[in-house]
XYZ file of C-alpha atoms in Angstrom:
739
model
C -8.330 19.151 -24.573
C -5.201 18.104 -22.692
C -5.058 16.895 -19.103
C -2.138 17.251 -16.691
C -1.575 16.377 -13.033
C 0.512 18.996 -11.204
C 2.043 18.281 -7.754
C 1.793 21.297 -5.408
C 3.322 22.111 -2.024
C 2.247 24.666 0.547
C -1.492 23.959 0.869
C -2.805 24.093 4.432
C -6.586 23.825 4.263
C -9.680 23.472 2.097
C -9.641 27.209 1.445
C -6.226 26.822 -0.185
C -7.904 24.355 -2.548
C -10.626 26.880 -3.399
C -8.053 29.631 -3.985
C -6.061 27.530 -6.473
C -9.153 26.141 -8.207
C -10.717 29.584 -8.616
C -7.472 31.047 -9.966
C -7.076 28.202 -12.483
C -10.718 28.134 -13.609
C -10.679 31.866 -14.288
C -7.512 31.578 -16.396
C -8.112 31.674 -20.163
C -7.772 28.273 -21.798
C -8.438 26.205 -18.664
C -11.644 24.179 -19.015
C -11.667 22.571 -15.579
C -9.458 22.289 -12.507
C -9.729 20.012 -9.494
C -7.322 20.296 -6.565
C -6.929 17.498 -4.016
C -5.847 18.741 -0.594
C -4.818 15.292 0.676
C -2.660 14.305 -2.312
C -1.548 17.924 -2.917
C -2.128 17.650 -6.657
C -4.083 19.649 -9.206
C -5.753 17.923 -12.159
C -6.149 20.490 -14.933
C -7.950 20.180 -18.274
C -6.899 22.873 -20.738
C -6.890 23.834 -24.397
C -3.258 23.554 -25.598
C -3.996 25.960 -28.475
C -4.761 28.720 -25.954
C -2.432 28.088 -23.025
C 0.329 25.734 -21.915
C 1.785 24.074 -18.828
C 4.314 26.809 -17.877
C 1.577 29.473 -17.850
C -0.724 27.231 -15.794
C 2.079 26.635 -13.310
C 2.669 30.378 -13.142
C -0.972 30.881 -12.077
C -0.447 28.458 -9.179
C 2.794 30.171 -8.158
C 1.157 33.605 -8.248
C -1.500 32.298 -5.868
C 1.252 31.678 -3.306
C 2.040 27.972 -3.740
C 4.929 25.975 -5.175
C 4.855 23.588 -8.133
C 6.929 20.415 -8.453
C 7.931 19.831 -12.061
C 8.778 16.238 -12.930
C 7.429 13.651 -15.409
C 5.248 10.943 -13.880
C 7.652 8.151 -14.808
C 10.205 9.504 -12.319
C 8.733 10.383 -8.951
C 12.041 10.995 -7.130
C 11.783 14.786 -7.365
C 8.246 14.797 -5.985
C 9.236 12.459 -3.164
C 12.200 14.654 -2.260
C 10.003 17.768 -2.285
C 7.498 16.114 0.077
C 10.285 14.942 2.393
C 11.823 18.417 2.312
C 8.516 19.988 3.329
C 8.088 17.508 6.212
C 11.649 18.154 7.374
C 11.100 21.916 7.136
C 7.953 21.710 9.299
C 9.743 19.499 11.820
C 12.693 21.884 12.114
C 10.412 24.899 12.433
C 8.456 23.138 15.183
C 11.603 22.155 17.116
C 13.032 25.670 16.845
C 9.765 27.193 18.005
C 9.443 24.684 20.873
C 12.958 25.456 22.086
C 12.145 29.186 22.230
C 8.880 28.451 24.045
C 10.573 26.771 27.023
C 11.505 30.058 28.795
C 7.947 31.315 28.195
C 6.609 28.097 29.720
C 8.704 28.778 32.812
C 7.205 32.284 33.019
C 3.705 30.773 32.879
C 4.485 28.171 35.535
C 6.000 30.807 37.803
C 2.651 32.618 37.789
C 0.560 29.458 38.177
C 2.502 27.447 40.778
C 4.935 30.005 42.151
C 8.204 28.838 40.617
C 11.103 31.109 41.620
C 11.766 33.923 39.153
C 15.037 35.943 39.350
C 14.600 39.648 40.022
C 16.178 40.578 36.687
C 13.612 38.436 34.794
C 10.724 39.894 36.810
C 11.846 43.432 36.086
C 12.280 42.809 32.343
C 9.392 40.444 31.560
C 8.135 42.420 28.545
C 11.577 42.803 26.974
C 12.593 39.168 27.455
C 9.298 37.816 26.143
C 9.462 40.169 23.166
C 13.000 38.976 22.332
C 11.911 35.322 22.588
C 8.584 35.576 20.739
C 9.734 37.684 17.794
C 11.971 34.889 16.381
C 8.997 32.518 16.771
C 6.974 34.922 14.615
C 9.672 34.658 11.939
C 9.710 30.847 12.263
C 5.956 30.856 11.636
C 6.184 33.515 8.926
C 4.818 31.081 6.327
C 1.345 31.472 7.877
C 1.493 35.267 7.596
C 2.887 35.407 4.055
C 0.487 32.791 2.670
C -2.491 34.216 4.504
C -1.857 37.722 3.202
C -0.887 36.624 -0.349
C -4.056 34.559 -0.676
C -6.213 37.447 0.566
C -4.598 40.023 -1.721
C -4.110 37.978 -4.901
C -7.179 35.706 -4.920
C -9.540 37.598 -2.591
C -9.852 34.282 -0.708
C -9.227 33.896 3.015
C -7.789 30.575 4.169
C -6.546 28.838 7.307
C -3.332 30.881 7.169
C -5.457 34.035 7.141
C -7.164 32.926 10.374
C -3.819 32.152 12.011
C -2.254 35.425 10.898
C -5.258 37.401 12.169
C -5.420 35.615 15.510
C -1.716 35.388 16.222
C -0.991 38.777 14.646
C -3.614 40.493 16.831
C -2.149 38.978 19.972
C 1.404 39.902 18.979
C 0.547 43.489 17.999
C -1.387 43.998 21.245
C 1.517 42.565 23.262
C 3.868 44.859 21.364
C 1.670 47.834 22.315
C 1.706 46.743 25.982
C 5.501 46.383 25.807
C 5.919 49.954 24.546
C 3.587 51.199 27.296
C 5.653 49.361 29.937
C 8.882 50.779 28.473
C 7.350 54.250 28.622
C 6.727 53.793 32.350
C 2.946 53.319 32.297
C 1.650 51.654 35.461
C -1.619 50.625 33.755
C -0.006 47.619 32.081
C 1.910 44.664 33.484
C 2.911 41.056 32.915
C -0.745 39.901 32.976
C -1.472 42.044 29.905
C 1.119 40.315 27.728
C 0.053 37.728 25.169
C 3.498 36.690 23.985
C 3.253 33.155 25.371
C -0.082 32.679 23.576
C 1.511 33.814 20.299
C 4.518 31.523 20.678
C 2.587 28.453 21.802
C -0.075 28.872 19.127
C 2.546 28.960 16.379
C 4.304 25.963 17.963
C 1.096 23.926 18.206
C 0.044 24.764 14.666
C 3.485 23.826 13.326
C 3.253 20.540 15.234
C -0.193 19.955 13.736
C 1.024 20.666 10.226
C 3.972 18.305 10.780
C 1.679 15.496 12.000
C -0.762 16.216 9.184
C 1.995 15.979 6.561
C 3.120 12.641 8.026
C -0.458 11.340 8.161
C -1.223 12.469 4.606
C 1.837 10.515 3.507
C 0.143 7.357 4.783
C -2.848 7.913 2.495
C -0.635 7.691 -0.597
C 1.191 4.493 0.416
C -0.484 2.478 -2.361
C 0.655 4.756 -5.154
C 4.156 4.807 -3.651
C 4.152 0.996 -3.855
C 3.036 1.132 -7.492
C 5.762 3.633 -8.302
C 8.261 1.455 -6.455
C 7.444 -1.436 -8.782
C 8.913 0.426 -11.760
C 12.368 -0.523 -12.884
C 15.044 2.189 -12.885
C 17.327 0.573 -15.481
C 17.266 -1.866 -18.411
C 19.858 -4.188 -19.969
C 19.718 -3.254 -23.668
C 21.557 -5.053 -26.493
C 23.615 -2.479 -28.452
C 26.099 -3.519 -31.151
C 26.037 -7.058 -29.802
C 26.851 -5.926 -26.259
C 24.590 -5.820 -23.189
C 24.545 -2.230 -21.916
C 22.762 -1.066 -18.763
C 20.860 2.174 -19.433
C 18.404 4.334 -17.518
C 14.758 3.463 -18.077
C 14.192 6.827 -19.802
C 16.754 5.905 -22.464
C 14.839 2.814 -23.633
C 13.093 3.280 -26.999
C 10.454 1.186 -28.761
C 12.145 -1.627 -30.697
C 15.101 -2.042 -28.316
C 16.083 -5.642 -27.575
C 16.231 -6.022 -23.793
C 17.775 -8.850 -21.783
C 16.102 -10.032 -18.582
C 18.139 -12.324 -16.340
C 16.926 -14.653 -13.556
C 15.556 -12.626 -10.636
C 15.488 -9.454 -12.722
C 12.569 -7.109 -13.235
C 10.986 -6.692 -16.673
C 11.634 -2.969 -17.314
C 8.941 -2.159 -19.947
C 6.138 -3.890 -21.884
C 7.133 -5.975 -24.878
C 7.209 -9.321 -26.737
C 9.660 -12.178 -26.119
C 11.946 -12.817 -29.103
C 14.355 -15.385 -27.640
C 14.640 -17.617 -24.587
C 12.251 -19.217 -22.146
C 11.364 -18.444 -18.552
C 8.590 -18.145 -15.994
C 7.521 -14.667 -14.876
C 5.732 -13.647 -11.693
C 2.739 -11.619 -12.954
C 0.806 -11.681 -9.683
C 0.597 -7.881 -9.620
C -1.504 -8.076 -12.806
C -3.270 -11.435 -12.780
C -3.435 -12.099 -9.059
C -2.136 -15.618 -9.799
C 0.634 -16.807 -7.498
C 1.878 -19.351 -10.065
C 4.419 -17.754 -12.466
C 3.398 -17.568 -16.138
C 5.504 -19.464 -18.657
C 7.030 -17.222 -21.353
C 8.447 -18.177 -24.736
C 9.059 -16.451 -28.071
C 5.959 -14.525 -29.167
C 4.520 -14.110 -25.669
C 3.852 -10.680 -24.178
C 5.626 -9.496 -21.034
C 4.577 -6.651 -18.780
C 6.852 -4.048 -17.234
C 7.454 -4.303 -13.442
C 6.771 -8.071 -13.388
C 9.562 -10.274 -12.014
C 11.490 -12.919 -13.951
C 11.982 -16.167 -12.056
C 14.103 -18.910 -13.564
C 15.441 -18.562 -17.096
C 16.864 -15.719 -19.129
C 15.149 -14.213 -22.161
C 15.266 -11.339 -24.625
C 12.274 -9.248 -25.592
C 11.518 -6.341 -27.918
C 10.273 -3.177 -26.213
C 6.729 -2.361 -27.401
C 5.515 0.206 -24.853
C 7.695 2.580 -22.873
C 7.292 5.479 -20.451
C 3.711 6.589 -19.881
C 2.383 3.898 -22.264
C 3.411 0.916 -20.123
C 0.807 -0.964 -18.153
C 2.131 0.090 -14.745
C 2.323 3.756 -15.820
C -1.270 3.618 -17.023
C -2.308 2.172 -13.674
C -0.442 4.931 -11.813
C -2.048 7.570 -14.038
C -5.511 6.137 -13.429
C -4.993 6.041 -9.664
C -3.597 9.595 -9.618
C -6.544 10.894 -11.644
C -8.978 9.088 -9.365
C -7.297 10.518 -6.276
C -7.444 13.981 -7.786
C -11.162 13.750 -8.586
C -13.996 14.749 -6.268
C -16.915 12.672 -5.052
C -20.389 14.262 -5.286
C -20.641 14.123 -1.484
C -17.679 16.521 -1.324
C -19.716 19.321 -2.929
C -21.298 20.235 0.416
C -17.900 20.506 2.122
C -16.588 22.642 -0.770
C -19.532 25.053 -0.525
C -19.093 25.400 3.228
C -15.314 25.853 2.945
C -15.816 28.663 0.419
C -17.669 30.816 2.974
C -16.281 29.289 6.153
C -13.274 31.517 6.801
C -15.080 34.845 6.186
C -17.912 33.596 8.428
C -15.451 32.727 11.195
C -13.815 36.168 11.006
C -17.286 37.704 11.294
C -18.197 35.504 14.280
C -14.888 36.291 16.007
C -15.380 40.031 15.445
C -18.989 39.929 16.691
C -17.981 37.958 19.779
C -15.221 40.510 20.481
C -17.675 43.414 20.247
C -20.466 41.668 22.209
C -18.195 40.876 25.152
C -16.854 44.437 25.208
C -20.429 45.761 25.236
C -21.245 43.271 28.000
C -18.693 45.016 30.177
C -15.785 42.596 29.883
C -12.203 43.785 29.583
C -10.287 44.221 26.361
C -8.041 41.269 27.343
C -11.113 39.052 27.838
C -12.598 40.036 24.467
C -9.235 39.586 22.738
C -8.933 36.085 24.205
C -12.349 35.224 22.757
C -11.410 36.718 19.366
C -8.174 34.703 19.113
C -9.745 31.436 20.354
C -12.561 31.606 17.770
C -10.139 32.277 14.911
C -7.795 29.464 15.888
C -10.284 26.700 16.754
C -12.270 27.129 13.527
C -9.619 25.905 11.098
C -11.370 24.246 8.104
C -8.581 21.671 7.655
C -10.602 18.749 9.038
C -13.467 19.569 6.682
C -11.140 19.753 3.696
C -9.451 16.445 4.528
C -12.628 14.479 5.300
C -13.333 13.202 1.766
C -10.065 13.289 -0.257
C -8.083 11.272 2.298
C -10.624 8.447 2.100
C -10.678 8.597 -1.711
C -6.879 8.323 -1.771
C -6.814 5.355 0.592
C -9.679 3.514 -1.154
C -8.467 4.011 -4.745
C -4.945 3.066 -3.698
C -6.160 -0.055 -1.894
C -8.219 -1.003 -4.927
C -5.236 -0.559 -7.255
C -3.120 -2.807 -5.041
C -5.693 -5.562 -5.579
C -6.238 -4.997 -9.304
C -9.361 -2.812 -9.060
C -8.839 0.480 -10.881
C -11.472 3.038 -9.859
C -11.247 5.869 -12.372
C -12.935 8.622 -10.368
C -14.290 9.448 -6.933
C -17.880 9.649 -8.216
C -17.740 5.961 -9.215
C -16.361 5.125 -5.787
C -19.404 6.769 -4.213
C -22.056 5.360 -6.592
C -20.850 1.717 -6.465
C -22.268 1.275 -2.957
C -25.717 2.337 -4.227
C -25.897 -0.305 -6.989
C -28.995 -2.501 -6.914
C -28.717 -4.402 -10.218
C -25.566 -5.975 -11.651
C -25.724 -6.950 -15.345
C -23.135 -9.463 -16.582
C -22.314 -10.081 -20.216
C -22.047 -13.837 -20.805
C -19.234 -14.652 -23.220
C -15.818 -13.624 -21.920
C -17.261 -12.264 -18.673
C -19.166 -15.028 -16.876
C -17.603 -17.633 -19.157
C -13.976 -18.003 -20.185
C -14.731 -17.038 -23.788
C -12.720 -20.060 -24.928
C -15.438 -22.416 -26.210
C -14.882 -25.842 -27.760
C -16.794 -27.680 -30.465
C -18.803 -30.440 -28.779
C -21.252 -31.648 -31.463
C -21.343 -31.930 -35.251
C -24.639 -33.068 -36.813
C -24.632 -33.656 -40.563
C -24.584 -36.385 -43.164
C -20.972 -35.418 -43.826
C -19.299 -34.055 -40.717
C -16.042 -33.252 -42.502
C -17.830 -31.261 -45.218
C -19.847 -29.441 -42.561
C -16.731 -28.483 -40.601
C -14.866 -27.360 -43.747
C -17.647 -24.971 -44.787
C -18.026 -23.706 -41.237
C -14.339 -22.926 -40.887
C -14.266 -21.124 -44.267
C -17.109 -18.914 -43.032
C -15.504 -18.247 -39.662
C -11.833 -18.008 -40.651
C -11.807 -14.200 -40.785
C -14.087 -13.699 -37.769
C -12.689 -12.622 -34.398
C -15.590 -14.029 -32.371
C -14.638 -16.606 -29.661
C -17.029 -19.142 -31.274
C -15.111 -18.784 -34.536
C -11.862 -19.593 -32.739
C -13.403 -22.828 -31.466
C -14.330 -23.909 -35.008
C -10.886 -23.002 -36.380
C -9.188 -25.000 -33.598
C -11.417 -27.997 -34.341
C -10.578 -27.798 -38.068
C -6.869 -27.569 -37.310
C -7.145 -30.568 -35.003
C -8.806 -32.504 -37.860
C -5.926 -31.344 -40.112
C -8.240 -29.809 -42.682
C -6.793 -27.751 -45.516
C -8.601 -24.427 -45.011
C -8.995 -22.246 -48.139
C -9.352 -18.464 -47.958
C -12.887 -17.149 -48.592
C -13.276 -14.786 -51.514
C -15.405 -12.443 -49.393
C -16.553 -12.245 -45.806
C -19.389 -10.334 -44.130
C -20.271 -10.265 -40.450
C -24.011 -9.951 -39.722
C -24.175 -8.436 -36.242
C -25.969 -10.603 -33.685
C -26.884 -13.260 -36.262
C -23.801 -14.810 -37.867
C -21.534 -14.549 -40.901
C -21.687 -14.892 -44.688
C -18.778 -15.938 -46.916
C -18.151 -16.658 -50.601
C -15.998 -19.534 -51.858
C -15.693 -20.466 -55.519
C -18.881 -18.557 -56.277
C -20.862 -20.404 -53.603
C -22.492 -18.709 -50.603
C -21.849 -20.135 -47.147
C -23.931 -19.035 -44.146
C -23.189 -19.766 -40.520
C -25.306 -18.394 -37.699
C -28.305 -18.687 -35.442
C -31.946 -19.332 -36.192
C -32.577 -15.634 -36.792
C -30.153 -15.702 -39.718
C -31.702 -18.843 -41.207
C -35.220 -17.402 -40.915
C -34.044 -14.186 -42.543
C -32.615 -16.205 -45.465
C -35.713 -18.461 -45.639
C -33.717 -21.612 -44.903
C -35.706 -24.330 -43.119
C -34.221 -26.136 -40.103
C -37.391 -27.885 -38.858
C -35.755 -31.344 -38.993
C -33.093 -30.258 -36.526
C -35.365 -28.244 -34.223
C -35.674 -30.915 -31.533
C -31.926 -31.567 -31.498
C -31.238 -27.810 -31.268
C -33.544 -27.565 -28.254
C -31.774 -30.466 -26.526
C -28.330 -28.927 -27.035
C -29.492 -25.509 -25.895
C -30.992 -26.959 -22.712
C -27.478 -28.262 -22.018
C -26.158 -24.680 -22.218
C -24.493 -25.136 -25.587
C -24.498 -22.533 -28.352
C -25.834 -23.975 -31.613
C -24.777 -22.650 -35.033
C -26.488 -23.680 -38.229
C -24.498 -24.039 -41.460
C -26.012 -23.592 -44.939
C -24.577 -23.588 -48.442
C -26.377 -22.084 -51.412
C -29.567 -21.784 -49.319
C -29.477 -25.497 -48.389
C -28.970 -26.534 -44.750
C -25.852 -28.669 -44.214
C -26.227 -29.304 -40.487
C -25.374 -27.843 -37.090
C -22.348 -27.280 -34.916
C -22.677 -27.023 -31.118
C -20.103 -25.147 -29.083
C -19.850 -25.060 -25.303
C -18.123 -22.443 -23.195
C -17.015 -23.070 -19.620
C -17.655 -20.824 -16.651
C -14.851 -18.796 -15.124
C -13.501 -20.091 -11.847
C -15.209 -17.614 -9.511
C -18.370 -16.735 -11.485
C -20.740 -18.729 -9.277
C -19.078 -17.518 -6.090
C -19.372 -13.870 -7.195
C -23.078 -14.223 -8.073
C -23.802 -15.970 -4.759
C -22.093 -13.175 -2.847
C -23.971 -10.472 -4.761
C -27.258 -12.192 -3.931
C -26.209 -12.337 -0.265
C -25.663 -8.565 -0.430
C -29.223 -8.120 -1.703
C -28.292 -7.208 -5.297
C -30.223 -8.411 -8.323
C -28.003 -10.192 -10.860
C -28.913 -10.186 -14.565
C -27.203 -11.929 -17.490
C -27.319 -10.401 -20.973
C -26.428 -12.464 -24.025
C -26.897 -12.743 -27.763
C -27.639 -16.448 -27.313
C -31.201 -17.746 -27.422
C -33.224 -17.899 -24.237
C -32.743 -21.634 -23.576
C -28.954 -21.490 -23.825
C -28.829 -18.343 -21.730
C -31.044 -19.822 -19.030
C -28.963 -23.007 -18.934
C -25.780 -20.993 -18.264
C -27.629 -18.743 -15.792
C -28.837 -21.806 -13.871
C -25.250 -23.007 -13.451
C -24.187 -19.764 -11.744
C -27.438 -19.027 -9.919
C -28.657 -16.068 -11.997
C -32.437 -15.843 -12.087
C -32.992 -13.173 -14.749
C -31.766 -13.531 -18.326
C -31.940 -11.055 -21.207
C -31.422 -13.306 -24.236
C -31.104 -12.806 -28.006
C -29.898 -9.247 -27.446
C -27.946 -7.766 -30.340
C -24.730 -5.904 -29.388
C -26.232 -2.554 -30.383
C -29.293 -3.251 -28.191
C -27.415 -3.963 -24.955
C -27.349 -0.286 -23.970
C -31.113 -0.032 -24.528
C -31.679 -3.015 -22.223
C -29.536 -1.404 -19.544
C -31.624 1.756 -19.939
C -34.823 -0.277 -19.385
C -33.401 -1.614 -16.125
C -32.541 1.938 -15.057
C -36.143 2.924 -15.793
C -37.094 0.588 -12.940
C -35.483 3.228 -10.697
C -32.451 1.067 -10.021
C -28.771 1.948 -9.972
C -27.341 -0.415 -12.580
C -23.807 -1.689 -13.160
C -22.804 -3.307 -16.449
C -19.944 -5.808 -16.334
C -18.391 -6.567 -19.730
C -15.197 -6.958 -21.692
C -14.843 -3.224 -22.296
C -14.829 -3.403 -26.102
C -17.988 -5.042 -27.524
C -19.965 -3.852 -24.517
C -18.738 -0.247 -24.608
C -22.169 1.368 -25.287
C -23.756 -0.596 -22.426
C -20.858 0.222 -20.125
C -21.312 3.899 -20.925
C -25.093 3.755 -20.406
C -24.894 2.062 -16.994
C -24.578 4.070 -13.800
C -21.280 2.238 -13.319
C -19.457 0.487 -16.168
C -17.173 -2.291 -14.915
C -14.703 -3.425 -17.569
C -12.948 -6.776 -17.371
C -9.287 -6.209 -18.212
C -6.279 -8.469 -18.528
C -2.611 -7.633 -18.675
C -1.573 -4.963 -21.135
C -4.994 -5.080 -22.811
C -6.767 -3.359 -19.944
C -9.836 -1.606 -21.334
C -8.755 1.727 -19.872
C -11.344 3.818 -21.661
C -14.283 1.445 -21.450
C -15.533 1.533 -17.875
C -15.688 3.584 -14.709
C -14.049 0.679 -12.883
C -11.504 -1.653 -14.487
C -10.890 -5.135 -13.052
C -7.319 -5.992 -13.995
C -7.555 -9.572 -12.739
C -9.901 -12.028 -14.406
C -11.762 -12.532 -11.111
C -15.460 -11.617 -10.897
C -15.237 -11.553 -7.103
C -13.635 -8.149 -7.622
C -17.101 -6.835 -8.550
C -18.131 -7.682 -4.988
C -14.925 -6.149 -3.646
C -15.513 -2.909 -5.566
C -18.966 -2.586 -3.971
C -17.547 -3.396 -0.527
C -14.771 -0.852 -1.049
C -17.332 1.776 -1.999
C -19.480 1.037 1.073
C -16.385 1.173 3.290
C -15.343 4.506 1.752
C -18.765 6.108 2.177
C -18.884 4.986 5.794
C -15.484 6.565 6.451
C -16.370 9.784 4.589
C -19.586 10.180 6.561
C -17.714 9.583 9.828
C -15.120 12.197 8.879
C -17.698 14.768 7.794
C -19.752 14.197 10.948
C -16.775 14.750 13.253
C -15.516 17.717 11.219
C -18.932 19.396 11.390
C -19.436 18.378 15.029
C -16.009 19.727 15.979
C -16.725 23.140 14.486
C -20.351 23.192 15.682
C -19.242 22.607 19.278
C -15.867 24.342 19.154
C -16.998 27.705 17.794
C -19.661 28.447 20.471
C -17.364 27.312 23.281
C -14.519 29.469 21.939
C -16.973 32.373 21.641
C -17.623 32.058 25.388
C -21.209 30.710 25.553
C -20.308 28.608 28.605
C -18.719 31.475 30.524
C -21.942 33.000 31.985
C -23.015 29.582 33.328
C -19.770 27.838 34.281
C -17.100 30.529 34.265
C -15.205 28.461 31.669
C -13.232 30.405 29.071
C -11.374 28.502 26.359
C -7.689 29.343 26.206
C -6.383 30.104 22.682
C -3.598 27.595 23.335
C -6.144 24.835 24.045
C -8.027 25.953 20.930
C -4.833 25.495 18.910
C -4.304 22.010 20.332
C -7.930 21.090 19.508
C -7.497 22.313 15.947
C -4.417 20.111 15.552
C -6.254 17.090 16.959
C -9.239 17.514 14.618
C -7.151 17.415 11.432
C -4.909 14.553 12.497
C -7.872 12.483 13.747
C -9.675 12.790 10.392
C -6.618 11.630 8.445
C -5.947 8.817 10.926
C -9.561 7.610 10.707
C -9.295 7.512 6.914
C -6.333 5.153 7.138
C -7.831 2.814 9.729
C -10.229 -0.073 9.276
C -10.338 -3.025 6.904
C -12.315 -4.030 3.842
C -12.483 -7.620 2.636
C -10.650 -8.052 -0.667
C -11.332 -10.890 -3.117
C -9.434 -14.057 -2.371
C -8.626 -12.904 1.161
């Protein structure tokens, strides 16, 4: 399956979303489609052996909407299309408003007695017809889209409501105009609805203009991320430095970065020395020193020196492009809470048309005039726009995922954003998560320490475990000549086995020694002492004879204790899971304040332990390095992967923490709680608006108070509801780590 994000223009409400989604889902080869009204993008999963992008785009176009075609690495075309749409709405509004001014004077002349020339009084119908008809053409987009959607997708949308309401008023006014021209005395100026038609279109255009501006605010974060990308690169070609467009850079190019310049793509330094501001990745304000062999990340900023590097990742493979893709996919996904709004939106417009029609008939049967009933019909259609309902959730998701990305928290989908606030238990892996994963050898206990270290380093030389690195560093510091083992075997969760000159070397924990029937009773007391100090003890044996022990200590990450304290303050249970024995695990847990330890857990058993915690009817998050802990991350309700630089574990978790700061776990939960609060506020006001607005527009207050809602006021209320929802989504603050 392939996945593509397609920018779309022309959507006006939640029903537009349903129309596009239904058309895409019913198209052969499309597995799934999710359309985000706020970001105006469709995320489509499809089988490339059955269909392709051009045919998918054609489906969207046939539904009545426009597609913006441009690769993600260059967002200029999309930005221009958005700006063009905003400018188009603004110009339409201004043109419509200008034409409405004479109609406003007509209205005021009737209300407050403003002087009206005899010629204008005698030709009211003709003049208003000549003014309003151009307004109809200015607002033609509502009629064309409303009709196209109804005919092609059998789905009514906000444009359908507008075209029905405004169209009815215009056609009736046109009928009255013909009757006046024919000399009928039964119709006059009071029967004309031209000003309602013109002002409704003007108000709705104003609302759409404000809505487009407000929606632009929700995507500020992704605009900032896109703005970080470099447009050009200084590439060495035939010994000369040549400035080329970023799209022309290929893997293997040697690129020059000068002081103050931006690193254009990801790569490895081959010459020179400098310090680079990587705060966008690491969160560290102090620039990172770079020399030959060090990795550099695209969009970071060079500070002092000049250096050359070889391009390793370009285009969509760079770190910043992956971040943008993740944020875009998250913004295009739907939270479970949105399902209710989607179901209501699917039947909302037909229900409103039915209510408006019933209200029209009921008031006619009650003895009211046709004008009265028509006013009710138009007001109900206009006030019941489902825009606010459609914007309630996606605008918040866009703001929250964008805010998270700005602070190095990549939330991969809206469902994770919703669930994070419900977490009750947070499980931390120990090595590399709570601790730095850079342990040092602290103790050697043997009759011959040098012999012990030599055998240990032979066993661990080919291992990639952090404990192995500590032993290798110690051996290098002692300037030992390290031979290559003839064979090497990793025994998961227990240790390693190696062969050297026909002799078998074992290095591991007590489980391994027991399995091999090697006694360590003489060292048992010393092992206990070291483990109580939080050190990891490894036993070394050669040819089934114990040589001694090596103790290694890892240090806690800077903010581990602070993060655990804050999680406890929030009422969350914190659990540590480790392959170490219980004493060592509890010693580390005591340092950070964790009161529950799952020790001696093999890597393949971590997921099972997470499942046991879930059986306690708790929502569980697993925090790990995203590689060794992948099964546990997948099993947890939320998998939180610790990432760093270009090695972000993109596929491992539901949430990726780019910075090596465990306080971001707290921030992710806070961000989720903030988002759910905003979504619930938006949904409440959207439902409340329609629950109150529809009955009032239908005239329920008229028998008791004599109040009848004007269609123009209904149009203004509809505008306010949509803009208020978007504005609420963008307001408020959430505490971010380190702030």
